[in-house]
Amino acid sequence: MTLYDEIGGEATIAAIVAGYWHRVSDDELLSGWFGKVDPDALQGHLRAYLAVAFGGPEAYGGRSMRHAHSGLRITDEAFGALMQRMNEALAASGSSPETIQRADRRLRSLQAVIVEPDAK
């Protein structure tokens, strides 16, 4: 069974993204990165990306993670907060602790291409 199936497929991914968006938008550390983006477009990209990252049938046609985050000056602290908010959204969707850990490991593998080493 794929992580996508364990999480609950397309409908659950949509609910996770909606919950995640709410959490990052309300987070004082993170909200500055999201205030000037089209929330519908970003959530659409995130739904497609998560579906692929978790082994689902969808195709992700967006920019590479490195290109999409280049110049945003995302720090290790912000990345950690982003992952915390994602894990909270996964938990709120009913994902088991084991599934959340697997998703966390998969998404944390992107830290090196999302965080800018000189960002402060």
Short mmCIF file of N, CA and C in Angstrom, two decimals:
data_model
loop_
_atom_site.label_atom_id
_atom_site.label_comp_id
_atom_site.label_asym_id
_atom_site.label_seq_id
_atom_site.Cartn_x
_atom_site.Cartn_y
_atom_site.Cartn_z
N MET A 1 0.85 -1.17 0.00
CA MET A 1 0.00 0.00 0.00
C MET A 1 0.90 1.24 0.00
N THR A 2 0.55 2.21 -0.81
CA THR A 2 1.34 3.44 -0.86
C THR A 2 0.98 4.36 0.30
N LEU A 3 1.86 5.30 0.57
CA LEU A 3 1.58 6.31 1.58
C LEU A 3 0.33 7.11 1.18
N TYR A 4 0.16 7.36 -0.10
CA TYR A 4 -1.01 8.07 -0.63
C TYR A 4 -2.28 7.33 -0.22
N ASP A 5 -2.29 6.00 -0.37
CA ASP A 5 -3.45 5.20 0.01
C ASP A 5 -3.65 5.18 1.52
N GLU A 6 -2.55 5.07 2.28
CA GLU A 6 -2.65 5.07 3.74
C GLU A 6 -3.27 6.37 4.24
N ILE A 7 -2.90 7.47 3.60
CA ILE A 7 -3.39 8.78 4.03
C ILE A 7 -4.87 8.95 3.68
N GLY A 8 -5.30 8.32 2.61
CA GLY A 8 -6.71 8.39 2.25
C GLY A 8 -7.00 8.93 0.86
N GLY A 9 -5.96 9.10 0.05
CA GLY A 9 -6.16 9.48 -1.34
C GLY A 9 -6.45 10.96 -1.54
N GLU A 10 -7.01 11.24 -2.70
CA GLU A 10 -7.19 12.61 -3.17
C GLU A 10 -8.00 13.49 -2.22
N ALA A 11 -9.12 13.00 -1.74
CA ALA A 11 -9.97 13.82 -0.87
C ALA A 11 -9.27 14.17 0.43
N THR A 12 -8.55 13.21 0.99
CA THR A 12 -7.84 13.48 2.24
C THR A 12 -6.66 14.42 2.00
N ILE A 13 -5.97 14.26 0.88
CA ILE A 13 -4.87 15.18 0.54
C ILE A 13 -5.42 16.61 0.47
N ALA A 14 -6.58 16.79 -0.14
CA ALA A 14 -7.18 18.13 -0.24
C ALA A 14 -7.48 18.68 1.15
N ALA A 15 -7.99 17.85 2.04
CA ALA A 15 -8.28 18.29 3.41
C ALA A 15 -7.00 18.62 4.16
N ILE A 16 -5.96 17.83 3.96
CA ILE A 16 -4.67 18.09 4.60
C ILE A 16 -4.12 19.43 4.14
N VAL A 17 -4.16 19.67 2.84
CA VAL A 17 -3.65 20.94 2.30
C VAL A 17 -4.45 22.12 2.85
N ALA A 18 -5.76 22.00 2.92
CA ALA A 18 -6.58 23.09 3.47
C ALA A 18 -6.21 23.35 4.93
N GLY A 19 -6.05 22.29 5.71
CA GLY A 19 -5.67 22.45 7.11
C GLY A 19 -4.26 23.01 7.24
N TYR A 20 -3.37 22.58 6.39
CA TYR A 20 -1.99 23.07 6.40
C TYR A 20 -1.98 24.56 6.07
N TRP A 21 -2.74 24.94 5.04
CA TRP A 21 -2.79 26.36 4.65
C TRP A 21 -3.26 27.23 5.81
N HIS A 22 -4.29 26.77 6.48
CA HIS A 22 -4.80 27.51 7.64
C HIS A 22 -3.72 27.66 8.70
N ARG A 23 -3.00 26.59 8.96
CA ARG A 23 -1.97 26.60 10.00
C ARG A 23 -0.80 27.51 9.64
N VAL A 24 -0.29 27.43 8.41
CA VAL A 24 0.86 28.28 8.06
C VAL A 24 0.45 29.74 7.93
N SER A 25 -0.77 29.99 7.50
CA SER A 25 -1.24 31.38 7.38
C SER A 25 -1.38 32.05 8.73
N ASP A 26 -1.67 31.25 9.77
CA ASP A 26 -1.84 31.78 11.12
C ASP A 26 -0.55 31.76 11.94
N ASP A 27 0.50 31.18 11.39
CA ASP A 27 1.76 31.05 12.11
C ASP A 27 2.60 32.32 11.92
N GLU A 28 2.94 32.97 13.02
CA GLU A 28 3.67 34.24 12.95
C GLU A 28 5.00 34.11 12.20
N LEU A 29 5.71 33.01 12.40
CA LEU A 29 6.99 32.79 11.73
C LEU A 29 6.81 32.58 10.24
N LEU A 30 5.75 31.90 9.84
CA LEU A 30 5.58 31.46 8.46
C LEU A 30 4.71 32.37 7.59
N SER A 31 3.81 33.10 8.18
CA SER A 31 2.81 33.83 7.40
C SER A 31 3.41 34.81 6.40
N GLY A 32 4.58 35.36 6.69
CA GLY A 32 5.20 36.31 5.77
C GLY A 32 5.54 35.72 4.42
N TRP A 33 5.81 34.44 4.37
CA TRP A 33 6.13 33.78 3.10
C TRP A 33 4.88 33.54 2.25
N PHE A 34 3.72 33.59 2.87
CA PHE A 34 2.50 33.22 2.16
C PHE A 34 1.57 34.38 1.86
N GLY A 35 1.86 35.56 2.37
CA GLY A 35 0.97 36.70 2.22
C GLY A 35 0.83 37.23 0.80
N LYS A 36 1.82 37.00 -0.05
CA LYS A 36 1.80 37.58 -1.39
C LYS A 36 1.63 36.55 -2.50
N VAL A 37 1.17 35.38 -2.15
CA VAL A 37 0.97 34.34 -3.16
C VAL A 37 -0.52 34.08 -3.34
N ASP A 38 -0.88 33.59 -4.49
CA ASP A 38 -2.26 33.21 -4.77
C ASP A 38 -2.55 31.91 -4.01
N PRO A 39 -3.38 31.96 -2.98
CA PRO A 39 -3.59 30.76 -2.16
C PRO A 39 -4.19 29.59 -2.94
N ASP A 40 -5.07 29.87 -3.88
CA ASP A 40 -5.67 28.77 -4.65
C ASP A 40 -4.63 28.07 -5.51
N ALA A 41 -3.77 28.86 -6.16
CA ALA A 41 -2.73 28.28 -7.02
C ALA A 41 -1.73 27.47 -6.19
N LEU A 42 -1.30 28.06 -5.07
CA LEU A 42 -0.33 27.37 -4.24
C LEU A 42 -0.91 26.08 -3.66
N GLN A 43 -2.14 26.12 -3.21
CA GLN A 43 -2.75 24.90 -2.68
C GLN A 43 -2.91 23.84 -3.77
N GLY A 44 -3.21 24.27 -4.98
CA GLY A 44 -3.30 23.32 -6.10
C GLY A 44 -1.97 22.64 -6.36
N HIS A 45 -0.89 23.44 -6.36
CA HIS A 45 0.45 22.87 -6.56
C HIS A 45 0.79 21.91 -5.43
N LEU A 46 0.46 22.31 -4.21
CA LEU A 46 0.79 21.47 -3.06
C LEU A 46 0.00 20.16 -3.09
N ARG A 47 -1.27 20.22 -3.46
CA ARG A 47 -2.06 18.97 -3.57
C ARG A 47 -1.42 18.03 -4.59
N ALA A 48 -1.07 18.57 -5.75
CA ALA A 48 -0.46 17.74 -6.80
C ALA A 48 0.89 17.20 -6.35
N TYR A 49 1.69 18.04 -5.72
CA TYR A 49 3.00 17.59 -5.27
C TYR A 49 2.88 16.49 -4.23
N LEU A 50 2.02 16.70 -3.21
CA LEU A 50 1.88 15.69 -2.16
C LEU A 50 1.37 14.37 -2.72
N ALA A 51 0.45 14.44 -3.66
CA ALA A 51 -0.06 13.20 -4.26
C ALA A 51 1.09 12.40 -4.88
N VAL A 52 1.96 13.06 -5.60
CA VAL A 52 3.09 12.38 -6.23
C VAL A 52 4.10 11.94 -5.17
N ALA A 53 4.43 12.83 -4.23
CA ALA A 53 5.41 12.50 -3.19
C ALA A 53 4.99 11.31 -2.36
N PHE A 54 3.68 11.14 -2.20
CA PHE A 54 3.17 10.05 -1.38
C PHE A 54 2.80 8.81 -2.21
N GLY A 55 3.15 8.81 -3.49
CA GLY A 55 2.96 7.61 -4.31
C GLY A 55 1.63 7.51 -5.01
N GLY A 56 0.91 8.61 -5.15
CA GLY A 56 -0.39 8.60 -5.81
C GLY A 56 -0.28 8.61 -7.33
N PRO A 57 -1.41 8.56 -8.00
CA PRO A 57 -1.42 8.45 -9.46
C PRO A 57 -1.25 9.78 -10.20
N GLU A 58 -1.36 10.89 -9.50
CA GLU A 58 -1.30 12.18 -10.17
C GLU A 58 0.10 12.50 -10.65
N ALA A 59 0.18 13.37 -11.63
CA ALA A 59 1.46 13.85 -12.14
C ALA A 59 1.68 15.27 -11.65
N TYR A 60 2.88 15.57 -11.19
CA TYR A 60 3.22 16.92 -10.75
C TYR A 60 3.92 17.62 -11.90
N GLY A 61 3.35 18.73 -12.36
CA GLY A 61 3.91 19.47 -13.47
C GLY A 61 4.46 20.82 -13.08
N GLY A 62 4.62 21.06 -11.79
CA GLY A 62 5.12 22.35 -11.32
C GLY A 62 6.63 22.45 -11.43
N ARG A 63 7.12 23.61 -11.00
CA ARG A 63 8.57 23.84 -11.00
C ARG A 63 9.25 22.90 -10.02
N SER A 64 10.55 22.72 -10.20
CA SER A 64 11.30 21.91 -9.25
C SER A 64 11.23 22.58 -7.88
N MET A 65 11.42 21.81 -6.85
CA MET A 65 11.37 22.36 -5.49
C MET A 65 12.46 23.42 -5.31
N ARG A 66 13.64 23.17 -5.85
CA ARG A 66 14.72 24.14 -5.74
C ARG A 66 14.34 25.45 -6.42
N HIS A 67 13.82 25.37 -7.63
CA HIS A 67 13.45 26.58 -8.38
C HIS A 67 12.28 27.30 -7.71
N ALA A 68 11.30 26.57 -7.27
CA ALA A 68 10.11 27.18 -6.66
C ALA A 68 10.44 27.93 -5.37
N HIS A 69 11.49 27.51 -4.67
CA HIS A 69 11.82 28.12 -3.38
C HIS A 69 13.05 29.01 -3.43
N SER A 70 13.69 29.09 -4.58
CA SER A 70 14.89 29.91 -4.74
C SER A 70 14.60 31.38 -4.44
N GLY A 71 15.45 31.98 -3.65
CA GLY A 71 15.31 33.39 -3.34
C GLY A 71 14.35 33.70 -2.20
N LEU A 72 13.67 32.70 -1.67
CA LEU A 72 12.72 32.94 -0.59
C LEU A 72 13.41 33.04 0.78
N ARG A 73 14.66 32.65 0.83
CA ARG A 73 15.45 32.73 2.06
C ARG A 73 14.80 31.95 3.21
N ILE A 74 14.37 30.74 2.89
CA ILE A 74 13.76 29.87 3.89
C ILE A 74 14.86 29.31 4.78
N THR A 75 14.67 29.44 6.07
CA THR A 75 15.65 28.99 7.06
C THR A 75 15.33 27.57 7.54
N ASP A 76 16.30 26.97 8.22
CA ASP A 76 16.06 25.67 8.84
C ASP A 76 14.92 25.76 9.86
N GLU A 77 14.89 26.87 10.61
CA GLU A 77 13.83 27.06 11.59
C GLU A 77 12.46 27.10 10.91
N ALA A 78 12.35 27.83 9.81
CA ALA A 78 11.07 27.92 9.09
C ALA A 78 10.70 26.56 8.50
N PHE A 79 11.69 25.85 7.95
CA PHE A 79 11.39 24.53 7.39
C PHE A 79 10.87 23.60 8.49
N GLY A 80 11.49 23.65 9.66
CA GLY A 80 11.01 22.83 10.77
C GLY A 80 9.58 23.18 11.16
N ALA A 81 9.27 24.48 11.16
CA ALA A 81 7.91 24.91 11.48
C ALA A 81 6.93 24.45 10.40
N LEU A 82 7.35 24.52 9.14
CA LEU A 82 6.50 24.03 8.04
C LEU A 82 6.19 22.55 8.22
N MET A 83 7.20 21.78 8.59
CA MET A 83 6.99 20.34 8.80
C MET A 83 6.09 20.09 10.00
N GLN A 84 6.25 20.88 11.05
CA GLN A 84 5.37 20.73 12.20
C GLN A 84 3.92 20.98 11.81
N ARG A 85 3.68 22.02 11.04
CA ARG A 85 2.32 22.33 10.60
C ARG A 85 1.77 21.23 9.69
N MET A 86 2.62 20.66 8.83
CA MET A 86 2.17 19.55 7.97
C MET A 86 1.81 18.35 8.82
N ASN A 87 2.64 18.04 9.81
CA ASN A 87 2.34 16.89 10.68
C ASN A 87 1.05 17.10 11.45
N GLU A 88 0.80 18.34 11.87
CA GLU A 88 -0.47 18.65 12.55
C GLU A 88 -1.65 18.44 11.61
N ALA A 89 -1.50 18.87 10.36
CA ALA A 89 -2.58 18.70 9.38
C ALA A 89 -2.81 17.22 9.09
N LEU A 90 -1.74 16.45 9.02
CA LEU A 90 -1.87 15.00 8.81
C LEU A 90 -2.59 14.36 10.00
N ALA A 91 -2.21 14.75 11.21
CA ALA A 91 -2.86 14.20 12.40
C ALA A 91 -4.34 14.56 12.43
N ALA A 92 -4.66 15.80 12.08
CA ALA A 92 -6.06 16.24 12.08
C ALA A 92 -6.88 15.47 11.05
N SER A 93 -6.22 14.96 10.01
CA SER A 93 -6.94 14.21 8.98
C SER A 93 -7.18 12.76 9.39
N GLY A 94 -6.61 12.37 10.53
CA GLY A 94 -6.80 11.00 11.00
C GLY A 94 -5.65 10.06 10.68
N SER A 95 -4.55 10.58 10.14
CA SER A 95 -3.41 9.72 9.84
C SER A 95 -2.81 9.17 11.12
N SER A 96 -2.36 7.93 11.06
CA SER A 96 -1.75 7.29 12.23
C SER A 96 -0.37 7.89 12.49
N PRO A 97 0.12 7.76 13.71
CA PRO A 97 1.47 8.26 14.01
C PRO A 97 2.54 7.65 13.09
N GLU A 98 2.39 6.38 12.73
CA GLU A 98 3.36 5.73 11.85
C GLU A 98 3.31 6.34 10.44
N THR A 99 2.11 6.61 9.96
CA THR A 99 1.96 7.23 8.64
C THR A 99 2.53 8.64 8.65
N ILE A 100 2.29 9.37 9.72
CA ILE A 100 2.83 10.73 9.83
C ILE A 100 4.35 10.69 9.82
N GLN A 101 4.94 9.73 10.51
CA GLN A 101 6.40 9.61 10.53
C GLN A 101 6.94 9.31 9.13
N ARG A 102 6.27 8.43 8.40
CA ARG A 102 6.72 8.12 7.03
C ARG A 102 6.60 9.34 6.13
N ALA A 103 5.50 10.07 6.25
CA ALA A 103 5.31 11.28 5.44
C ALA A 103 6.36 12.33 5.81
N ASP A 104 6.62 12.47 7.09
CA ASP A 104 7.61 13.42 7.57
C ASP A 104 8.99 13.11 6.98
N ARG A 105 9.39 11.86 7.04
CA ARG A 105 10.70 11.48 6.47
C ARG A 105 10.76 11.79 4.98
N ARG A 106 9.70 11.49 4.28
CA ARG A 106 9.68 11.73 2.84
C ARG A 106 9.80 13.22 2.54
N LEU A 107 9.05 14.05 3.23
CA LEU A 107 9.06 15.49 2.96
C LEU A 107 10.34 16.16 3.47
N ARG A 108 10.88 15.67 4.58
CA ARG A 108 12.12 16.25 5.10
C ARG A 108 13.30 15.99 4.18
N SER A 109 13.18 15.01 3.31
CA SER A 109 14.27 14.75 2.36
C SER A 109 14.47 15.92 1.41
N LEU A 110 13.51 16.84 1.36
CA LEU A 110 13.60 18.03 0.50
C LEU A 110 14.27 19.21 1.17
N GLN A 111 14.59 19.09 2.44
CA GLN A 111 15.12 20.25 3.16
C GLN A 111 16.33 20.86 2.48
N ALA A 112 17.21 20.05 1.96
CA ALA A 112 18.45 20.58 1.35
C ALA A 112 18.18 21.41 0.10
N VAL A 113 17.05 21.19 -0.59
CA VAL A 113 16.77 21.99 -1.79
C VAL A 113 15.81 23.14 -1.52
N ILE A 114 15.20 23.17 -0.34
CA ILE A 114 14.27 24.24 0.00
C ILE A 114 14.93 25.31 0.86
N VAL A 115 15.75 24.88 1.82
CA VAL A 115 16.41 25.84 2.72
C VAL A 115 17.62 26.43 2.01
N GLU A 116 17.78 27.74 2.17
CA GLU A 116 18.96 28.41 1.62
C GLU A 116 19.99 28.50 2.74
N PRO A 117 21.17 27.91 2.52
CA PRO A 117 22.17 27.81 3.59
C PRO A 117 22.53 29.15 4.24
N ASP A 118 22.50 30.22 3.49
CA ASP A 118 22.91 31.51 4.05
C ASP A 118 21.72 32.34 4.55
N ALA A 119 20.52 31.75 4.55
CA ALA A 119 19.34 32.49 5.01
C ALA A 119 19.39 32.66 6.51
N LYS A 120 19.03 33.82 6.96
CA LYS A 120 19.01 34.12 8.41
C LYS A 120 17.67 34.70 8.77
#
